[in-house]
Amino acid sequence: MTTFQRARSEEQRAARRRAILGTAAAMLTEMPVADLSLNELSRRVGLAKSNVLKYFESREAVLLELFGIEFDAWVEDLRTALRDVTGSPSQRGEQLVDAVVRTLSARPVFCDLISAQASVLERNISADVALTFKRAALRGYEGLLTVVIAALPQIGVDGASRFIASASMLAGTIWTHSHPTAAILAAYEADPALAAIRQEFEPALREALTTLLYGVLPR
């Protein structure tokens, strides 16, 4: 929490940006991305909406910066989880999939941001914000590429690239379907037969990534 009323120095402006990002991150532990509004964010930060817009041009710009922060942190989580991977290619593949699923499950805010990236977060932004975000995403992708190849050298750069691209889309889609609205949850509870089409995030993602991984491995 910042104690100054007006940010005058670069340090104070940076502190205010961190406060806005930190508040948004805290809000996302309470609500989905779709429910986070700029008005409520401004209220919780203790600034007028117009002041928040001096630091971020839109709600989406705040969330895209959070996405980059979460992405970098997740890559480090995955790097740590795969530090001691060993065994045959198939065993390494199983460990890779398991680590991806476990570390993503541990970061629900990041999963929600992934699920909203293309359909929500990349709207209502300027070309400058888009460029900054995509450059940050590229850095995260390059770090993730090295982690995946180190864990499973047999996959190669091309295979790792295809695995990462498809895995990110699968993670976002499965997260959305495994976290349905209250009305859909009520429908599942009302009719046990619907269990056949209900998805749980970890098992569904693990099965999808396992299939994907063996599809991109060189034969």
mmCIF file of N, CA and C in Angstrom, residues 24-110:
data_model
loop_
_atom_site.group_PDB
_atom_site.id
_atom_site.type_symbol
_atom_site.label_atom_id
_atom_site.label_comp_id
_atom_site.label_asym_id
_atom_site.label_seq_id
_atom_site.Cartn_x
_atom_site.Cartn_y
_atom_site.Cartn_z
ATOM 1 N N ALA A 24 -4.897 -6.104 -8.175
ATOM 2 C CA ALA A 24 -5.573 -6.909 -9.193
ATOM 3 C C ALA A 24 -5.306 -8.395 -8.977
ATOM 4 N N ALA A 25 -4.070 -8.743 -8.652
ATOM 5 C CA ALA A 25 -3.729 -10.147 -8.406
ATOM 6 C C ALA A 25 -4.515 -10.683 -7.219
ATOM 7 N N ALA A 26 -4.640 -9.887 -6.168
ATOM 8 C CA ALA A 26 -5.410 -10.312 -4.996
ATOM 9 C C ALA A 26 -6.885 -10.494 -5.350
ATOM 10 N N MET A 27 -7.420 -9.613 -6.173
ATOM 11 C CA MET A 27 -8.824 -9.725 -6.585
ATOM 12 C C MET A 27 -9.072 -11.011 -7.362
ATOM 13 N N LEU A 28 -8.083 -11.433 -8.155
ATOM 14 C CA LEU A 28 -8.263 -12.633 -8.963
ATOM 15 C C LEU A 28 -8.234 -13.906 -8.141
ATOM 16 N N THR A 29 -7.830 -13.824 -6.876
ATOM 17 C CA THR A 29 -7.957 -14.979 -5.991
ATOM 18 C C THR A 29 -9.377 -15.091 -5.443
ATOM 19 N N GLU A 30 -10.171 -14.030 -5.630
ATOM 20 C CA GLU A 30 -11.544 -13.994 -5.128
ATOM 21 C C GLU A 30 -12.574 -14.133 -6.244
ATOM 22 N N MET A 31 -12.211 -13.789 -7.460
ATOM 23 C CA MET A 31 -13.180 -13.725 -8.560
ATOM 24 C C MET A 31 -12.502 -14.075 -9.874
ATOM 25 N N PRO A 32 -13.282 -14.527 -10.869
ATOM 26 C CA PRO A 32 -12.695 -14.804 -12.188
ATOM 27 C C PRO A 32 -12.340 -13.523 -12.912
ATOM 28 N N VAL A 33 -11.503 -13.667 -13.932
ATOM 29 C CA VAL A 33 -11.076 -12.523 -14.739
ATOM 30 C C VAL A 33 -12.279 -11.726 -15.240
ATOM 31 N N ALA A 34 -13.328 -12.420 -15.668
ATOM 32 C CA ALA A 34 -14.487 -11.754 -16.250
ATOM 33 C C ALA A 34 -15.171 -10.800 -15.274
ATOM 34 N N ASP A 35 -15.020 -11.046 -13.968
ATOM 35 C CA ASP A 35 -15.716 -10.223 -12.969
ATOM 36 C C ASP A 35 -14.885 -9.064 -12.436
ATOM 37 N N LEU A 36 -13.622 -9.001 -12.825
ATOM 38 C CA LEU A 36 -12.772 -7.925 -12.317
ATOM 39 C C LEU A 36 -13.040 -6.654 -13.133
ATOM 40 N N SER A 37 -13.547 -5.636 -12.475
ATOM 41 C CA SER A 37 -13.856 -4.377 -13.161
ATOM 42 C C SER A 37 -12.847 -3.302 -12.787
ATOM 43 N N LEU A 38 -12.679 -2.346 -13.676
ATOM 44 C CA LEU A 38 -11.773 -1.236 -13.409
ATOM 45 C C LEU A 38 -12.300 -0.376 -12.262
ATOM 46 N N ASN A 39 -13.602 -0.260 -12.151
ATOM 47 C CA ASN A 39 -14.179 0.535 -11.059
ATOM 48 C C ASN A 39 -13.845 -0.066 -9.698
ATOM 49 N N GLU A 40 -13.999 -1.393 -9.583
ATOM 50 C CA GLU A 40 -13.717 -2.039 -8.300
ATOM 51 C C GLU A 40 -12.218 -2.052 -8.024
ATOM 52 N N LEU A 41 -11.414 -2.254 -9.054
ATOM 53 C CA LEU A 41 -9.967 -2.203 -8.876
ATOM 54 C C LEU A 41 -9.550 -0.830 -8.360
ATOM 55 N N SER A 42 -10.088 0.217 -8.958
ATOM 56 C CA SER A 42 -9.760 1.579 -8.532
ATOM 57 C C SER A 42 -10.157 1.804 -7.076
ATOM 58 N N ARG A 43 -11.339 1.336 -6.710
ATOM 59 C CA ARG A 43 -11.815 1.513 -5.334
ATOM 60 C C ARG A 43 -10.885 0.834 -4.343
ATOM 61 N N ARG A 44 -10.462 -0.385 -4.667
ATOM 62 C CA ARG A 44 -9.612 -1.135 -3.736
ATOM 63 C C ARG A 44 -8.205 -0.549 -3.658
ATOM 64 N N VAL A 45 -7.727 -0.020 -4.757
ATOM 65 C CA VAL A 45 -6.405 0.614 -4.739
ATOM 66 C C VAL A 45 -6.457 1.944 -3.984
ATOM 67 N N GLY A 46 -7.635 2.563 -3.966
ATOM 68 C CA GLY A 46 -7.792 3.857 -3.305
ATOM 69 C C GLY A 46 -7.478 5.023 -4.213
ATOM 70 N N LEU A 47 -7.691 4.817 -5.527
ATOM 71 C CA LEU A 47 -7.455 5.869 -6.511
ATOM 72 C C LEU A 47 -8.714 6.077 -7.346
ATOM 73 N N ALA A 48 -8.839 7.249 -7.895
ATOM 74 C CA ALA A 48 -9.898 7.484 -8.863
ATOM 75 C C ALA A 48 -9.606 6.662 -10.114
ATOM 76 N N LYS A 49 -10.645 6.269 -10.798
ATOM 77 C CA LYS A 49 -10.469 5.490 -12.023
ATOM 78 C C LYS A 49 -9.578 6.232 -13.013
ATOM 79 N N SER A 50 -9.736 7.537 -13.091
ATOM 80 C CA SER A 50 -8.920 8.328 -14.014
ATOM 81 C C SER A 50 -7.443 8.256 -13.653
ATOM 82 N N ASN A 51 -7.148 8.125 -12.365
ATOM 83 C CA ASN A 51 -5.750 8.007 -11.938
ATOM 84 C C ASN A 51 -5.177 6.639 -12.286
ATOM 85 N N VAL A 52 -5.974 5.596 -12.124
ATOM 86 C CA VAL A 52 -5.510 4.263 -12.512
ATOM 87 C C VAL A 52 -5.186 4.241 -14.001
ATOM 88 N N LEU A 53 -6.000 4.952 -14.788
ATOM 89 C CA LEU A 53 -5.795 4.978 -16.229
ATOM 90 C C LEU A 53 -4.550 5.763 -16.645
ATOM 91 N N LYS A 54 -3.950 6.471 -15.707
ATOM 92 C CA LYS A 54 -2.677 7.124 -16.000
ATOM 93 C C LYS A 54 -1.534 6.113 -16.032
ATOM 94 N N TYR A 55 -1.750 4.987 -15.366
ATOM 95 C CA TYR A 55 -0.710 3.958 -15.272
ATOM 96 C C TYR A 55 -0.965 2.792 -16.219
ATOM 97 N N PHE A 56 -2.230 2.490 -16.456
ATOM 98 C CA PHE A 56 -2.618 1.411 -17.367
ATOM 99 C C PHE A 56 -3.784 1.918 -18.207
ATOM 100 N N GLU A 57 -3.705 1.734 -19.505
ATOM 101 C CA GLU A 57 -4.710 2.339 -20.382
ATOM 102 C C GLU A 57 -6.083 1.679 -20.291
ATOM 103 N N SER A 58 -6.151 0.474 -19.718
ATOM 104 C CA SER A 58 -7.419 -0.236 -19.616
ATOM 105 C C SER A 58 -7.293 -1.364 -18.603
ATOM 106 N N ARG A 59 -8.428 -1.925 -18.241
ATOM 107 C CA ARG A 59 -8.441 -3.110 -17.384
ATOM 108 C C ARG A 59 -7.618 -4.230 -18.018
ATOM 109 N N GLU A 60 -7.765 -4.409 -19.325
ATOM 110 C CA GLU A 60 -7.054 -5.470 -20.032
ATOM 111 C C GLU A 60 -5.548 -5.276 -19.968
ATOM 112 N N ALA A 61 -5.093 -4.015 -19.995
ATOM 113 C CA ALA A 61 -3.651 -3.752 -19.909
ATOM 114 C C ALA A 61 -3.097 -4.188 -18.563
ATOM 115 N N VAL A 62 -3.863 -3.978 -17.500
ATOM 116 C CA VAL A 62 -3.454 -4.455 -16.174
ATOM 117 C C VAL A 62 -3.328 -5.975 -16.190
ATOM 118 N N LEU A 63 -4.341 -6.631 -16.717
ATOM 119 C CA LEU A 63 -4.375 -8.086 -16.693
ATOM 120 C C LEU A 63 -3.311 -8.707 -17.594
ATOM 121 N N LEU A 64 -2.981 -8.048 -18.698
ATOM 122 C CA LEU A 64 -1.917 -8.562 -19.559
ATOM 123 C C LEU A 64 -0.560 -8.482 -18.862
ATOM 124 N N GLU A 65 -0.351 -7.412 -18.105
ATOM 125 C CA GLU A 65 0.921 -7.329 -17.371
ATOM 126 C C GLU A 65 0.981 -8.403 -16.293
ATOM 127 N N LEU A 66 -0.150 -8.639 -15.638
ATOM 128 C CA LEU A 66 -0.210 -9.728 -14.665
ATOM 129 C C LEU A 66 0.056 -11.075 -15.332
ATOM 130 N N PHE A 67 -0.473 -11.249 -16.529
ATOM 131 C CA PHE A 67 -0.246 -12.485 -17.279
ATOM 132 C C PHE A 67 1.254 -12.725 -17.438
ATOM 133 N N GLY A 68 1.985 -11.683 -17.840
ATOM 134 C CA GLY A 68 3.424 -11.828 -18.028
ATOM 135 C C GLY A 68 4.142 -12.195 -16.750
ATOM 136 N N ILE A 69 3.741 -11.581 -15.643
ATOM 137 C CA ILE A 69 4.345 -11.885 -14.345
ATOM 138 C C ILE A 69 4.074 -13.331 -13.952
ATOM 139 N N GLU A 70 2.814 -13.746 -14.116
ATOM 140 C CA GLU A 70 2.430 -15.113 -13.775
ATOM 141 C C GLU A 70 3.129 -16.132 -14.687
ATOM 142 N N PHE A 71 3.266 -15.784 -15.952
ATOM 143 C CA PHE A 71 3.922 -16.680 -16.913
ATOM 144 C C PHE A 71 5.367 -16.928 -16.498
ATOM 145 N N ASP A 72 6.094 -15.861 -16.200
ATOM 146 C CA ASP A 72 7.493 -16.003 -15.787
ATOM 147 C C ASP A 72 7.617 -16.851 -14.528
ATOM 148 N N ALA A 73 6.714 -16.610 -13.565
ATOM 149 C CA ALA A 73 6.763 -17.362 -12.309
ATOM 150 C C ALA A 73 6.452 -18.835 -12.545
ATOM 151 N N TRP A 74 5.494 -19.102 -13.445
ATOM 152 C CA TRP A 74 5.164 -20.499 -13.723
ATOM 153 C C TRP A 74 6.312 -21.225 -14.415
ATOM 154 N N VAL A 75 6.982 -20.572 -15.331
ATOM 155 C CA VAL A 75 8.129 -21.196 -16.001
ATOM 156 C C VAL A 75 9.186 -21.595 -14.966
ATOM 157 N N GLU A 76 9.417 -20.751 -13.972
ATOM 158 C CA GLU A 76 10.382 -21.086 -12.923
ATOM 159 C C GLU A 76 9.879 -22.244 -12.069
ATOM 160 N N ASP A 77 8.569 -22.276 -11.797
ATOM 161 C CA ASP A 77 7.998 -23.422 -11.076
ATOM 162 C C ASP A 77 8.257 -24.713 -11.849
ATOM 163 N N LEU A 78 8.012 -24.660 -13.147
ATOM 164 C CA LEU A 78 8.185 -25.851 -13.973
ATOM 165 C C LEU A 78 9.648 -26.259 -14.048
ATOM 166 N N ARG A 79 10.529 -25.277 -14.154
ATOM 167 C CA ARG A 79 11.967 -25.566 -14.198
ATOM 168 C C ARG A 79 12.389 -26.315 -12.927
ATOM 169 N N THR A 80 11.907 -25.835 -11.792
ATOM 170 C CA THR A 80 12.228 -26.486 -10.516
ATOM 171 C C THR A 80 11.641 -27.893 -10.451
ATOM 172 N N ALA A 81 10.409 -28.044 -10.897
ATOM 173 C CA ALA A 81 9.742 -29.344 -10.840
ATOM 174 C C ALA A 81 10.426 -30.381 -11.722
ATOM 175 N N LEU A 82 11.097 -29.935 -12.782
ATOM 176 C CA LEU A 82 11.729 -30.853 -13.730
ATOM 177 C C LEU A 82 13.237 -30.952 -13.541
ATOM 178 N N ARG A 83 13.728 -30.430 -12.445
ATOM 179 C CA ARG A 83 15.184 -30.392 -12.225
ATOM 180 C C ARG A 83 15.788 -31.782 -12.187
ATOM 181 N N ASP A 84 15.085 -32.746 -11.641
ATOM 182 C CA ASP A 84 15.653 -34.084 -11.453
ATOM 183 C C ASP A 84 14.996 -35.125 -12.350
ATOM 184 N N VAL A 85 14.440 -34.714 -13.479
ATOM 185 C CA VAL A 85 13.793 -35.669 -14.366
ATOM 186 C C VAL A 85 14.815 -36.666 -14.904
ATOM 187 N N THR A 86 14.443 -37.945 -14.908
ATOM 188 C CA THR A 86 15.361 -39.006 -15.349
ATOM 189 C C THR A 86 14.575 -40.102 -16.044
ATOM 190 N N GLY A 87 15.314 -41.052 -16.609
ATOM 191 C CA GLY A 87 14.693 -42.248 -17.152
ATOM 192 C C GLY A 87 14.644 -42.258 -18.660
ATOM 193 N N SER A 88 13.864 -43.180 -19.170
ATOM 194 C CA SER A 88 13.699 -43.345 -20.608
ATOM 195 C C SER A 88 12.880 -42.188 -21.168
ATOM 196 N N PRO A 89 12.844 -42.038 -22.499
ATOM 197 C CA PRO A 89 12.015 -40.972 -23.076
ATOM 198 C C PRO A 89 10.552 -41.031 -22.628
ATOM 199 N N SER A 90 9.979 -42.231 -22.556
ATOM 200 C CA SER A 90 8.580 -42.327 -22.130
ATOM 201 C C SER A 90 8.426 -41.916 -20.672
ATOM 202 N N GLN A 91 9.391 -42.286 -19.824
ATOM 203 C CA GLN A 91 9.332 -41.880 -18.423
ATOM 204 C C GLN A 91 9.516 -40.368 -18.274
ATOM 205 N N ARG A 92 10.425 -39.824 -19.051
ATOM 206 C CA ARG A 92 10.621 -38.383 -19.035
ATOM 207 C C ARG A 92 9.364 -37.646 -19.518
ATOM 208 N N GLY A 93 8.726 -38.214 -20.538
ATOM 209 C CA GLY A 93 7.502 -37.612 -21.031
ATOM 210 C C GLY A 93 6.410 -37.593 -19.971
ATOM 211 N N GLU A 94 6.288 -38.689 -19.238
ATOM 212 C CA GLU A 94 5.294 -38.755 -18.157
ATOM 213 C C GLU A 94 5.599 -37.723 -17.078
ATOM 214 N N GLN A 95 6.886 -37.583 -16.757
ATOM 215 C CA GLN A 95 7.274 -36.603 -15.729
ATOM 216 C C GLN A 95 7.029 -35.176 -16.212
ATOM 217 N N LEU A 96 7.262 -34.936 -17.499
ATOM 218 C CA LEU A 96 7.014 -33.608 -18.062
ATOM 219 C C LEU A 96 5.532 -33.264 -17.981
ATOM 220 N N VAL A 97 4.687 -34.163 -18.439
ATOM 221 C CA VAL A 97 3.243 -33.919 -18.401
ATOM 222 C C VAL A 97 2.777 -33.719 -16.964
ATOM 223 N N ASP A 98 3.231 -34.576 -16.071
ATOM 224 C CA ASP A 98 2.817 -34.470 -14.672
ATOM 225 C C ASP A 98 3.231 -33.133 -14.077
ATOM 226 N N ALA A 99 4.450 -32.688 -14.381
ATOM 227 C CA ALA A 99 4.934 -31.415 -13.840
ATOM 228 C C ALA A 99 4.140 -30.245 -14.397
ATOM 229 N N VAL A 100 3.822 -30.276 -15.689
ATOM 230 C CA VAL A 100 3.026 -29.204 -16.293
ATOM 231 C C VAL A 100 1.662 -29.123 -15.618
ATOM 232 N N VAL A 101 1.016 -30.267 -15.455
ATOM 233 C CA VAL A 101 -0.324 -30.287 -14.852
ATOM 234 C C VAL A 101 -0.270 -29.809 -13.404
ATOM 235 N N ARG A 102 0.684 -30.320 -12.629
ATOM 236 C CA ARG A 102 0.763 -29.957 -11.206
ATOM 237 C C ARG A 102 1.064 -28.472 -11.016
ATOM 238 N N THR A 103 2.008 -27.954 -11.789
ATOM 239 C CA THR A 103 2.388 -26.557 -11.586
ATOM 240 C C THR A 103 1.313 -25.595 -12.101
ATOM 241 N N LEU A 104 0.599 -25.985 -13.143
ATOM 242 C CA LEU A 104 -0.513 -25.152 -13.593
ATOM 243 C C LEU A 104 -1.659 -25.184 -12.580
ATOM 244 N N SER A 105 -1.962 -26.355 -12.060
ATOM 245 C CA SER A 105 -3.041 -26.473 -11.073
ATOM 246 C C SER A 105 -2.765 -25.624 -9.842
ATOM 247 N N ALA A 106 -1.486 -25.463 -9.529
ATOM 248 C CA ALA A 106 -1.098 -24.668 -8.355
ATOM 249 C C ALA A 106 -1.214 -23.172 -8.606
ATOM 250 N N ARG A 107 -1.470 -22.786 -9.863
ATOM 251 C CA ARG A 107 -1.591 -21.366 -10.214
ATOM 252 C C ARG A 107 -2.939 -21.102 -10.901
ATOM 253 N N PRO A 108 -4.034 -21.153 -10.144
ATOM 254 C CA PRO A 108 -5.358 -20.945 -10.751
ATOM 255 C C PRO A 108 -5.528 -19.573 -11.390
ATOM 256 N N VAL A 109 -4.880 -18.555 -10.827
ATOM 257 C CA VAL A 109 -4.985 -17.219 -11.425
ATOM 258 C C VAL A 109 -4.376 -17.230 -12.829
ATOM 259 N N PHE A 110 -3.238 -17.858 -12.978
ATOM 260 C CA PHE A 110 -2.604 -17.938 -14.291
ATOM 261 C C PHE A 110 -3.473 -18.729 -15.263
#
